Coordinates of C-alpha atoms and ligand atoms in Angstrom, one line a residue:
Chain V
M16 CA 155.3 153.7 118.1
M17 CA 153.2 156.3 119.7
N18 CA 150.8 158.4 118.3
D19 CA 150.7 161.5 118.5
D20 CA 148.2 163.0 120.5
A21 CA 146.3 164.1 118.0
T22 CA 146.9 161.5 115.4
P23 CA 143.6 159.5 115.0
P24 CA 144.3 155.4 116.0
E25 CA 145.9 153.6 112.1
V26 CA 144.0 152.8 109.8
P27 CA 143.9 148.7 109.9
N28 CA 146.5 147.2 107.0
R29 CA 147.2 144.3 106.6
L30 CA 151.2 144.5 107.3
N31 CA 150.2 145.5 110.6
E32 CA 149.1 143.2 112.9
D33 CA 147.1 144.5 115.6
W34 CA 144.2 145.9 113.4
R35 CA 145.1 143.1 110.8
Y36 CA 141.5 141.1 112.7
G37 CA 140.0 143.7 113.5
R38 CA 136.8 145.9 113.3
P39 CA 139.0 149.2 115.5
Q40 CA 137.6 152.0 113.0
Q41 CA 134.2 151.8 114.8
F42 CA 136.1 151.2 118.0
A43 CA 138.0 153.1 118.1
A44 CA 136.4 155.9 117.5
E45 CA 133.8 155.6 119.5
L46 CA 135.7 155.1 122.7
A47 CA 138.3 158.7 121.2
A48 CA 134.9 160.0 121.6
R49 CA 134.9 159.2 125.1
I50 CA 138.4 160.1 125.7
N51 CA 137.5 163.7 125.6
G52 CA 134.7 163.9 127.4
R53 CA 135.6 163.5 131.5
G54 CA 136.1 159.8 133.3
T55 CA 134.2 158.8 136.2
G56 CA 134.3 156.1 138.2
E57 CA 136.4 153.8 141.2
L58 CA 139.1 151.9 141.5
T59 CA 139.1 149.5 145.1
T60 CA 140.4 147.1 147.2
D61 CA 140.9 145.4 150.3
A62 CA 144.1 144.6 150.8
P63 CA 145.8 145.9 153.6
A64 CA 146.8 149.6 154.0
E65 CA 149.9 149.9 154.5
C66 CA 149.8 148.2 151.0
V67 CA 148.2 150.3 148.8
R68 CA 149.2 154.5 147.7
R69 CA 147.5 156.2 146.0
S70 CA 150.3 157.6 143.6
L71 CA 152.7 156.2 142.0
P72 CA 156.3 155.7 143.4
E73 CA 158.5 158.4 140.9
G74 CA 160.2 156.5 138.3
A75 CA 159.1 154.0 138.6
D76 CA 158.4 151.8 135.3
A77 CA 155.2 150.4 135.6
C78 CA 153.5 151.2 132.3
P79 CA 153.0 148.1 130.2
P80 CA 153.8 147.7 127.1
S81 CA 150.9 148.0 124.3
I82 CA 150.8 145.3 122.1
G83 CA 149.5 147.6 119.2
S84 CA 147.0 149.0 120.9
D85 CA 150.0 152.6 121.6
Y86 CA 147.0 155.2 120.3
F87 CA 145.0 153.6 123.5
L88 CA 147.3 153.7 126.5
R89 CA 148.8 157.1 125.5
R90 CA 144.7 158.7 126.3
A91 CA 144.6 156.4 128.8
L92 CA 148.1 157.8 130.5
Q93 CA 146.1 161.5 129.2
S94 CA 143.1 160.6 131.0
G95 CA 144.4 161.1 134.8
G96 CA 142.7 158.1 136.0
D97 CA 142.4 156.5 139.6
V98 CA 145.9 154.5 140.0
L99 CA 146.4 152.1 142.2
H100 CA 150.0 150.6 143.7
I101 CA 149.6 147.8 146.2
V102 CA 153.1 145.9 147.5
L103 CA 152.6 142.7 149.1
P104 CA 155.5 142.0 151.9
R105 CA 156.9 138.6 152.0
G106 CA 153.7 136.7 153.2
E107 CA 150.1 134.6 152.5
W108 CA 148.3 137.5 150.5
G109 CA 144.5 136.9 150.0
T110 CA 144.0 133.4 151.0
A111 CA 140.2 133.8 150.5
E112 CA 141.8 136.6 147.0
V113 CA 142.7 140.2 147.4
P114 CA 140.0 141.3 146.0
L115 CA 140.4 144.5 143.4
R116 CA 137.1 146.4 142.1
I117 CA 137.0 149.0 139.1
R118 CA 133.7 150.2 137.9
C119 CA 132.6 152.2 135.0
H120 CA 130.1 154.1 135.7
T121 CA 127.0 153.8 132.8
G122 CA 128.1 156.9 129.4
S123 CA 131.9 157.3 131.4
F124 CA 135.5 156.4 130.5
Y125 CA 138.2 155.5 132.4
A126 CA 141.4 154.8 132.5
P127 CA 142.0 153.6 136.0
Q128 CA 146.2 152.2 136.3
L129 CA 146.9 149.2 138.8
C130 CA 149.6 148.6 139.1
V131 CA 151.1 145.0 141.9
E132 CA 154.3 144.3 143.1
L133 CA 155.0 140.7 145.0
L134 CA 158.4 141.7 146.9
P135 CA 160.4 138.7 147.1
G136 CA 158.6 135.6 148.5
S137 CA 155.1 136.6 149.0
R138 CA 153.0 134.3 147.9
A139 CA 149.1 136.4 146.6
H140 CA 145.7 135.6 145.6
I141 CA 144.0 138.0 143.6
L142 CA 140.8 138.6 142.3
E143 CA 140.1 141.8 139.8
E144 CA 136.7 142.7 138.7
H145 CA 135.2 144.8 136.7
T146 CA 132.4 145.3 135.6
H147 CA 130.6 147.8 133.7
D148 CA 127.7 150.3 133.9
R149 CA 126.4 150.6 130.7
N150 CA 127.0 152.1 128.4
S151 CA 131.0 152.6 130.2
A152 CA 134.0 152.2 128.1
L153 CA 137.0 151.6 130.3
V154 CA 140.6 151.5 129.8
C155 CA 142.7 149.2 131.8
L156 CA 146.3 150.2 132.7
R157 CA 147.2 147.0 134.4
S158 CA 150.8 145.6 135.2
Y159 CA 152.1 142.9 138.2
T160 CA 155.5 142.7 139.3
V161 CA 156.9 138.6 140.9
H162 CA 159.8 139.1 142.8
P163 CA 161.7 136.1 142.4
D164 CA 160.0 133.0 144.8
A165 CA 157.6 134.8 144.8
E166 CA 153.5 133.3 143.2
L167 CA 150.9 135.5 142.1
R168 CA 147.6 133.8 141.6
L169 CA 145.6 135.9 139.2
E170 CA 142.1 136.4 137.9
L171 CA 140.3 138.9 136.3
R172 CA 136.8 138.9 135.2
E173 CA 135.8 141.0 133.0
T174 CA 131.4 141.7 133.4
G175 CA 129.3 144.5 131.2
D176 CA 127.1 145.4 129.2
D177 CA 125.7 145.3 125.6
A178 CA 126.6 149.1 125.4
S179 CA 129.4 148.9 126.9
R180 CA 133.9 148.7 125.2
T181 CA 137.1 147.3 127.4
M182 CA 140.7 147.7 127.5
N183 CA 142.2 145.8 129.2
I184 CA 146.9 146.3 127.8
S185 CA 147.9 143.9 130.8
R186 CA 151.7 142.7 131.2
I187 CA 152.4 140.7 133.8
Q188 CA 156.4 139.7 135.2
C189 CA 158.0 137.4 136.4
R190 CA 161.2 137.2 138.1
E191 CA 164.1 135.0 138.9
N192 CA 162.0 131.4 140.2
A193 CA 159.2 133.8 140.1
R194 CA 155.7 131.7 139.6
A195 CA 152.4 133.1 138.0
R196 CA 148.8 132.5 136.6
Q197 CA 146.4 135.0 135.1
L198 CA 142.4 133.7 134.1
T199 CA 140.4 135.5 132.3
T200 CA 137.1 135.6 131.5
C201 CA 134.9 138.5 129.6
S202 CA 131.4 138.8 129.9
G203 CA 128.5 140.4 128.1
L204 CA 130.5 142.9 126.5
A205 CA 130.4 144.7 123.3
W206 CA 134.1 144.9 122.0
A207 CA 136.6 143.6 124.5
R208 CA 140.7 143.4 124.8
E209 CA 142.3 141.4 126.6
E210 CA 146.0 142.4 126.3
T211 CA 148.8 140.6 128.2
T212 CA 152.3 140.6 127.9
G213 CA 154.6 138.0 130.0
E214 CA 157.4 139.1 130.6
L215 CA 159.7 135.6 131.9
C216 CA 163.2 137.5 133.3
G217 CA 165.0 135.3 135.6
A218 CA 166.5 131.7 135.0
E219 CA 163.1 129.0 136.8
A220 CA 160.5 131.3 136.3
E221 CA 157.8 130.0 135.3
L222 CA 154.3 132.2 133.6
L223 CA 150.7 130.3 133.3
L224 CA 147.9 132.9 131.1
L225 CA 144.4 131.7 130.8
S226 CA 141.8 132.2 129.0
A227 CA 138.4 131.4 129.1
N228 CA 135.1 133.4 127.4
R229 CA 131.7 132.6 125.7
P230 CA 131.1 135.3 123.3
E231 CA 127.5 135.2 122.4
G232 CA 125.0 137.8 120.1
G233 CA 127.3 140.4 117.9
Q234 CA 130.1 140.5 121.0
W235 CA 133.7 141.2 119.2
L236 CA 136.5 139.3 121.6
D237 CA 139.8 140.6 120.3
Q238 CA 143.3 138.7 122.6
R239 CA 146.7 139.4 121.9
C240 CA 148.7 138.0 124.0
R241 CA 153.3 138.0 124.2
Q242 CA 154.8 135.1 125.6
L243 CA 158.8 137.3 126.4
H244 CA 161.5 134.9 127.2
H245 CA 163.6 137.2 128.5
A246 CA 165.4 134.5 130.8
A247 CA 166.9 131.4 129.7
G248 CA 165.6 128.3 131.6
A249 CA 162.1 130.1 132.2
R250 CA 158.9 128.3 130.7
S251 CA 155.7 129.4 129.8
R252 CA 152.3 128.7 128.7
A253 CA 149.5 130.5 127.0
L254 CA 146.3 128.9 126.5
Y255 CA 142.9 130.7 125.4
K256 CA 139.9 128.9 124.9
N257 CA 136.4 130.4 123.9
V258 CA 133.3 128.5 122.9
L259 CA 131.3 131.1 120.3
R260 CA 127.1 131.5 120.1
D261 CA 125.3 133.6 117.9
A262 CA 127.5 135.9 115.7
A263 CA 130.8 136.0 117.8
T264 CA 133.6 137.0 116.5
C265 CA 136.8 136.0 118.5
I266 CA 139.9 137.0 117.4
F267 CA 143.3 136.1 118.1
G268 CA 146.5 137.4 118.3
G269 CA 149.9 135.8 120.3
N270 CA 152.8 135.5 120.0
I271 CA 156.5 133.4 121.6
R272 CA 159.5 135.1 121.1
V273 CA 162.7 133.8 122.7
E274 CA 164.9 136.3 123.0
P275 CA 169.5 136.0 122.6
G276 CA 170.2 133.8 124.9
A277 CA 166.9 133.1 126.8
H278 CA 168.5 128.9 126.3
E279 CA 166.1 126.5 127.5
S280 CA 162.9 127.8 127.0
D281 CA 160.4 126.7 127.5
A282 CA 156.9 128.2 126.0
Y283 CA 153.9 126.8 124.9
L284 CA 150.5 129.0 123.3
S285 CA 147.7 127.7 122.3
N286 CA 143.7 129.4 121.0
L287 CA 141.6 126.8 120.9
N288 CA 137.7 128.2 120.3
L289 CA 134.2 126.1 120.2
M290 CA 131.9 127.0 117.0
L291 CA 128.6 126.4 118.4
S292 CA 126.9 128.4 115.4
A293 CA 128.0 129.5 111.5
E294 CA 128.0 132.8 111.9
A295 CA 130.8 132.7 114.7
A296 CA 133.6 133.9 113.3
V297 CA 137.3 133.4 114.6
H298 CA 140.6 135.3 113.4
S299 CA 144.0 133.7 115.4
L300 CA 147.0 134.1 114.1
P301 CA 149.9 132.2 117.1
Q302 CA 153.0 131.7 116.6
L303 CA 157.2 131.3 116.6
E304 CA 159.9 134.0 117.0
I305 CA 162.8 131.5 118.1
M306 CA 166.3 134.0 118.7
A307 CA 168.1 130.8 121.2
D308 CA 169.0 127.7 121.5
R309 CA 167.6 124.3 123.3
V310 CA 164.3 125.9 123.1
R311 CA 161.4 123.5 123.2
C312 CA 158.0 125.9 121.6
S313 CA 155.1 124.7 120.3
H314 CA 152.5 126.7 119.5
G315 CA 148.5 125.5 117.9
S316 CA 145.3 127.2 117.6
A317 CA 141.7 125.1 116.6
S318 CA 138.1 126.4 115.7
A319 CA 135.6 123.5 115.3
P320 CA 132.3 122.6 116.5
I321 CA 131.0 119.9 118.6
D322 CA 132.1 117.0 117.6
P323 CA 128.5 115.1 116.8
E324 CA 129.5 111.9 118.0
Q325 CA 130.1 113.1 121.7
L326 CA 126.4 115.0 121.3
F327 CA 124.1 111.8 120.1
Y328 CA 126.1 110.4 122.9
L329 CA 124.2 112.2 125.2
R330 CA 121.6 112.6 123.6
S331 CA 120.5 109.6 123.1
R332 CA 121.1 109.1 126.9
G333 CA 117.9 111.1 127.0
I334 CA 120.0 114.7 127.5
G335 CA 118.5 117.5 125.3
E336 CA 120.1 118.5 123.0
A337 CA 120.2 122.7 123.9
D338 CA 121.9 120.6 127.8
A339 CA 123.5 118.4 126.0
Q340 CA 125.6 121.7 123.5
A341 CA 125.9 123.3 127.3
I342 CA 126.9 120.1 128.7
L343 CA 130.1 120.0 126.5
A344 CA 130.9 123.5 126.2
D345 CA 130.9 123.2 129.8
A346 CA 133.9 120.4 129.7
F347 CA 135.3 121.5 126.7
L348 CA 136.5 124.9 129.0
H349 CA 136.6 122.5 132.2
E350 CA 141.0 122.8 131.1
V351 CA 141.5 126.3 131.4
Y352 CA 140.2 126.0 134.2
L353 CA 141.1 122.7 136.2
L354 CA 145.0 124.5 134.6
F355 CA 144.3 127.9 136.6
N356 CA 143.3 125.6 140.1
Q357 CA 145.8 122.4 140.0
P358 CA 148.8 122.6 142.6
R359 CA 151.6 124.5 141.4
S360 CA 153.9 121.4 141.0
T361 CA 151.6 119.2 138.3
Q362 CA 150.9 122.1 136.0
P363 CA 151.6 120.5 132.5
Chain M
M5 CA 103.7 95.9 124.3
S6 CA 106.4 95.6 122.8
L7 CA 109.3 97.2 119.8
I8 CA 108.2 96.4 116.7
V9 CA 109.9 96.9 113.5
K10 CA 108.5 97.5 109.5
N11 CA 109.8 97.5 107.3
L12 CA 113.1 99.6 107.6
Q13 CA 114.9 101.1 105.2
A14 CA 117.4 103.9 105.8
R15 CA 120.9 105.1 104.1
V16 CA 124.0 107.1 105.0
K17 CA 122.7 110.4 104.6
D18 CA 124.8 111.0 100.9
G19 CA 125.2 107.2 100.5
P20 CA 125.1 103.8 100.2
V21 CA 122.0 102.4 101.2
I22 CA 122.4 99.5 104.7
L23 CA 118.7 98.9 105.7
R24 CA 117.5 97.3 103.3
G25 CA 113.6 96.4 105.1
V26 CA 113.8 94.9 109.2
D27 CA 111.0 93.2 110.0
L28 CA 111.6 93.0 113.6
E29 CA 109.5 92.2 116.7
V30 CA 110.4 92.2 120.6
P31 CA 107.8 91.5 123.0
K32 CA 108.4 92.7 126.4
G33 CA 109.3 90.5 128.5
E34 CA 111.8 88.7 125.8
V35 CA 114.7 88.7 124.5
H36 CA 116.1 89.0 120.7
A37 CA 119.5 88.2 119.8
I38 CA 120.6 89.0 116.3
M39 CA 123.8 87.7 114.5
G40 CA 125.1 88.3 110.8
P41 CA 128.7 88.6 109.0
N42 CA 130.6 91.9 109.0
G43 CA 129.3 94.3 107.5
S44 CA 125.8 93.0 106.9
G45 CA 124.4 96.5 109.0
K46 CA 123.3 95.0 112.9
S47 CA 124.9 98.0 114.2
T48 CA 123.6 100.7 112.0
L49 CA 120.1 99.1 112.5
S50 CA 120.5 99.9 116.0
K51 CA 121.9 103.2 115.8
V52 CA 118.9 104.4 113.1
L53 CA 116.5 103.2 115.8
C54 CA 117.9 105.8 118.0
G55 CA 118.2 108.2 115.7
H56 CA 121.9 109.0 115.3
P57 CA 121.8 111.9 112.6
D58 CA 124.7 110.0 110.0
Y59 CA 121.9 107.8 108.7
E60 CA 118.4 109.1 106.5
V61 CA 115.1 106.5 107.5
T62 CA 114.1 106.0 103.4
G63 CA 110.7 103.6 104.1
G64 CA 109.3 101.6 106.8
S65 CA 108.3 101.9 110.7
A66 CA 109.5 101.4 113.9
Q67 CA 107.4 101.4 117.8
L68 CA 107.7 101.4 120.6
D69 CA 105.1 100.5 123.2
G70 CA 102.9 101.7 120.9
Q71 CA 104.9 104.8 120.2
N72 CA 106.3 105.7 116.4
L73 CA 110.4 106.2 117.0
L74 CA 110.9 108.2 114.1
D75 CA 109.2 111.6 114.7
M76 CA 111.6 112.0 118.2
S77 CA 114.3 113.1 118.2
P78 CA 117.0 110.8 119.9
D79 CA 117.0 112.3 123.5
E80 CA 112.9 111.6 123.2
R81 CA 113.2 108.5 122.3
S82 CA 116.3 107.2 125.2
R83 CA 113.3 109.2 127.1
A84 CA 111.0 107.0 126.0
G85 CA 112.3 104.1 128.0
L86 CA 115.2 103.1 124.8
F87 CA 118.4 102.4 125.2
L88 CA 121.8 101.5 122.7
A89 CA 125.3 100.0 125.1
F90 CA 126.9 101.5 121.6
Q91 CA 129.9 99.2 120.1
Y92 CA 132.4 102.1 119.6
P93 CA 131.2 103.9 122.8
V94 CA 132.0 107.5 122.5
E95 CA 134.6 109.8 124.6
V96 CA 133.8 112.4 126.3
S97 CA 136.7 114.9 128.1
G98 CA 135.5 117.3 130.5
V99 CA 132.1 115.5 131.6
S100 CA 132.4 113.4 134.4
N101 CA 131.2 110.3 134.2
A102 CA 128.8 111.1 137.2
N103 CA 127.9 114.2 136.0
F104 CA 126.8 112.7 133.4
L105 CA 124.5 110.0 134.8
R106 CA 122.9 112.6 137.7
A107 CA 122.0 115.2 133.9
A108 CA 120.4 112.0 132.1
L109 CA 118.7 111.4 135.1
K110 CA 117.5 114.5 135.2
A111 CA 116.3 114.7 132.3
R112 CA 113.8 112.2 133.0
M113 CA 112.5 114.5 136.2
P114 CA 110.2 117.3 135.8
E115 CA 112.0 120.7 134.9
G116 CA 113.7 122.5 137.6
E117 CA 114.1 119.0 140.1
E118 CA 117.3 117.2 140.3
P119 CA 118.3 113.5 141.4
D120 CA 118.9 113.9 145.5
A121 CA 122.5 113.5 145.0
V122 CA 123.2 111.3 148.6
A123 CA 121.1 109.1 146.9
F124 CA 122.3 108.6 143.2
Y125 CA 126.1 108.5 144.0
K126 CA 125.0 105.7 146.8
R127 CA 123.2 103.5 143.7
L128 CA 126.0 105.1 141.5
R129 CA 128.6 104.0 143.8
A130 CA 126.7 100.2 144.3
T131 CA 126.1 99.8 140.7
M132 CA 129.7 100.1 139.8
Q133 CA 130.1 97.0 142.3
R134 CA 128.1 95.0 141.1
L135 CA 129.9 95.2 137.5
G136 CA 133.5 95.6 139.2
M137 CA 134.4 98.9 138.3
D138 CA 136.4 101.3 140.4
P139 CA 135.1 103.4 142.2
K140 CA 137.5 106.6 141.1
M141 CA 136.1 105.8 137.9
T142 CA 133.1 108.5 139.2
A143 CA 134.9 111.5 139.1
R144 CA 136.6 110.0 135.5
A145 CA 135.8 112.2 132.0
V146 CA 132.6 110.0 130.1
N147 CA 134.7 106.7 128.3
E148 CA 137.8 109.0 128.2
G149 CA 141.2 106.9 128.0
F150 CA 139.2 103.5 129.2
S151 CA 140.0 100.6 128.1
G152 CA 137.9 98.0 125.3
G153 CA 136.1 96.5 128.2
E154 CA 136.4 99.5 130.5
K155 CA 134.0 101.4 127.8
K156 CA 131.7 98.3 127.7
R157 CA 131.0 98.0 131.4
N158 CA 130.9 102.3 131.6
D159 CA 127.9 101.7 129.6
V160 CA 125.9 99.1 131.3
L161 CA 126.6 100.4 134.3
Q162 CA 124.2 103.0 132.5
M163 CA 121.9 101.6 131.4
L164 CA 121.3 99.7 134.3
I165 CA 121.1 103.1 136.3
L166 CA 118.5 104.3 133.5
E167 CA 116.7 100.8 133.4
P168 CA 115.8 101.7 129.8
T169 CA 112.3 99.4 128.6
C170 CA 114.5 98.0 125.8
A171 CA 117.6 98.2 125.6
I172 CA 120.2 97.1 122.6
L173 CA 123.0 95.6 123.2
D174 CA 126.1 96.1 120.3
E175 CA 128.2 93.7 121.0
T176 CA 129.0 94.6 124.6
D177 CA 130.6 90.9 124.7
S178 CA 134.0 92.0 122.3
G179 CA 136.2 93.4 124.4
L180 CA 135.2 91.8 128.5
D181 CA 136.9 89.1 130.1
V182 CA 135.9 86.2 131.0
D183 CA 135.0 87.5 134.5
A184 CA 133.4 91.3 132.9
L185 CA 131.0 88.7 130.4
R186 CA 129.8 86.9 133.3
I187 CA 129.7 90.0 135.2
V188 CA 127.9 92.1 132.7
S189 CA 125.6 89.1 131.4
E190 CA 124.4 89.2 135.6
G191 CA 123.8 93.0 135.1
V192 CA 121.9 92.6 132.0
N193 CA 120.2 89.7 133.3
S194 CA 119.0 91.5 136.5
L195 CA 117.1 94.3 134.7
R196 CA 115.5 91.1 132.5
A197 CA 111.7 91.9 133.4
P198 CA 107.9 91.1 132.0
F199 CA 108.1 95.0 131.3
R200 CA 111.1 95.2 128.8
S201 CA 112.9 94.0 126.8
F202 CA 115.9 93.5 124.7
L203 CA 117.8 93.1 121.1
V204 CA 121.3 91.7 121.8
I205 CA 124.1 92.3 119.5
T206 CA 127.0 89.3 119.2
H207 CA 129.2 87.4 116.9
Y208 CA 129.7 84.8 120.0
K209 CA 128.7 82.7 121.5
R210 CA 128.9 82.6 124.7
L211 CA 127.4 85.4 126.1
L212 CA 124.3 84.1 125.0
D213 CA 125.3 80.7 127.3
Y214 CA 124.4 83.8 129.9
I215 CA 121.9 85.6 128.8
A216 CA 119.3 83.1 127.0
P217 CA 117.7 84.5 124.4
D218 CA 113.8 83.8 123.4
V219 CA 115.1 84.0 119.7
V220 CA 117.9 84.6 117.6
H221 CA 117.4 86.7 114.7
I222 CA 120.3 86.2 111.5
F223 CA 121.1 90.0 109.8
H224 CA 122.4 89.8 106.1
R225 CA 122.4 92.7 104.1
G226 CA 120.3 95.3 105.3
R227 CA 117.7 92.5 107.0
I228 CA 116.8 89.9 108.8
V229 CA 117.4 87.0 106.8
R230 CA 116.0 83.9 109.1
T231 CA 114.8 83.5 112.9
A232 CA 114.6 80.7 115.3
G233 CA 115.2 79.9 118.8
P234 CA 118.1 80.0 121.3
E235 CA 119.9 77.0 119.4
M236 CA 121.0 78.7 116.0
A237 CA 123.3 80.5 117.9
D238 CA 124.4 76.7 118.4
Y239 CA 124.6 76.0 115.0
I240 CA 126.2 79.5 113.2
E241 CA 129.9 78.4 116.0
Q242 CA 129.9 75.1 114.8
H243 CA 129.9 76.6 110.1
G244 CA 130.1 80.4 110.1
F245 CA 127.1 82.2 108.2
D246 CA 128.2 80.0 104.8
F247 CA 124.9 79.5 104.5
L248 CA 124.1 82.5 103.5
K249 CA 125.0 82.4 100.2
E250 CA 122.2 80.4 99.2
D251 CA 120.7 83.4 99.8
D252 CA 123.1 85.4 98.0
A253 CA 122.8 83.2 95.0
Ligands
ATP6 N1 128.6 106.8 108.8 C1 129.1 105.8 107.8 N2 129.1 106.5 106.2 C2 129.3 104.9 105.1 N3 129.5 104.1 105.3 C3 127.9 103.5 106.8 C4 128.4 104.3 108.4 N4 127.8 103.9 109.3 C5 127.3 102.0 108.4 N5 128.5 102.2 106.5 C6 128.3 100.5 106.5 O1 127.7 100.1 106.1 C7 127.5 98.6 106.3 C8 126.9 98.2 107.6 O2 127.8 98.6 108.7 P1 127.5 98.2 109.7 O3 128.4 99.3 111.3 O4 126.1 98.3 110.9 O5 127.7 96.4 110.5 P2 127.4 95.4 111.4 O6 126.8 94.8 110.5 O7 127.5 96.3 112.3 O8 129.0 95.2 111.5 P3 129.4 94.4 113.0 O9 129.8 93.3 112.7 O10 131.4 94.9 111.8 O11 130.1 95.7 113.9 C9 129.9 98.5 106.2 O12 129.6 98.5 105.1 C10 129.6 100.2 106.3 O13 130.6 100.8 105.6
MG7 MG1 128.6 96.7 114.3

């Protein structure tokens, strides 16, 4: 359900999963204030010119579904931000990464729209870098379609300052025998919301959603992911790991939904948090909705401080407390990078 | 100079008293063994000396080379030359053995300096070979999925790389096969030096046959109750700890 233009963002409501854990009022107000201003930013790519268009084709379904952020989605579409439509035909793209850069100018609101298609047999490695100049707000609509037998390796690195806010509303659609893996990392921002809807639309499709973050100070990281299994015999994995310091807050809402008929789906969803401070907080809610048969699905969520025995073991070898903590924090996130970088055939 | 422990008392934080006045002096160049019944507090002594956070020292003192250990953090104690090969070495997933040891060496160097990578790996490989360890273990996570004996060897590897001046080995022999026991003992013996001391906790004489101790202490109910020569190990092997019952009476 979309809000009418004049309707302010929804009031937090316990029954509304989207806002249940966030601090969205403040963010919404701040973002809404900026939405009224003129958006300035840059959306650039090094992809070959023949693959790039600055507008969307007529009738393209390039708008990602939001996970309860309809207000922002609509405002972003209205703001008329830049559009990039990239179509990558069969072949290898970006063995040294196809860069996509989004830069949000100081004090501004920017809402670009990114639509990338990997045509059948295309293999691409894309690095998406979002940077914020001071005190800016970004709402980025991202849509990736991975056609049959194509393979996408996508890294999103978001960096900004502690007066900036960001929101990514994303969709990754995997068709038959398509493979996609996304790794998101976000650092420095006051408030970041990452939404990804993964859609598995064909047999043997495979999707890996990964995220590794180190929120600190008073940062809020709000992560939402959905694994929608529309077709039978597809596989999806989501692993979101965060190392929290200071008074950082993480919110995680994850959902595996296996539609009727999507038999033999194989899906896994996990949110794990390492708490380096007693003031840090995590609200995590992974969910399953299964409407098909012979399905293998599991989900989990855990938040824990550093294992004191491990910390002592490192310190007993002379490694100082801060260094030992840093080593263990790196070790905690290591699994995410390992999964992102491992060869396709050995994906768990 | 040496390891000097006087009337050391410690308890589990918010829990029972375990160490009830340990007196122990291990001069440089000597190897002392500690034997004693299960649960008598041997591992607790070794962990308290290293500053394990589970325990609270309630009295007494512990010095290494004239420095007050009890005032130091666990990492300071290690950098001051103390080393403990744990009875149960900890698994640390996501940290490779090689990176772990490099970090431990780096911690001993001046700020900003790092061990030379080529020399480090060369030395690491050579030391592992001496201990009969698979070179692939450099890349594996610290102790993760290691067999019992492999973990023990890995702790000894760390000792050989870090070259402490005072090493405590807590039942390093248990879980080792016959060949490993000999190899590990040779490793320990290779470190023996006039400026080094060893405290070897064990239940078995066979380790002491390899690492000939100068002194054998008997630990019972949180303190050292007998101190004798190496022949004590033979006596215990034959008669067990029955003689301690007199002490209890
Ligand atoms: N952290 C702890 N919490 C509770 N009890 C403890 C703790 N650490 C040690 N203890 C208790 O203290 C006593 C001594 O334990 P310790 O491990 O030091 O014995 P040990 O002499 O090393 O025995 P073993 O020969 O079996 O290794 C035991 O009763 C043990 O249960
Ligand atoms: Mg013990």
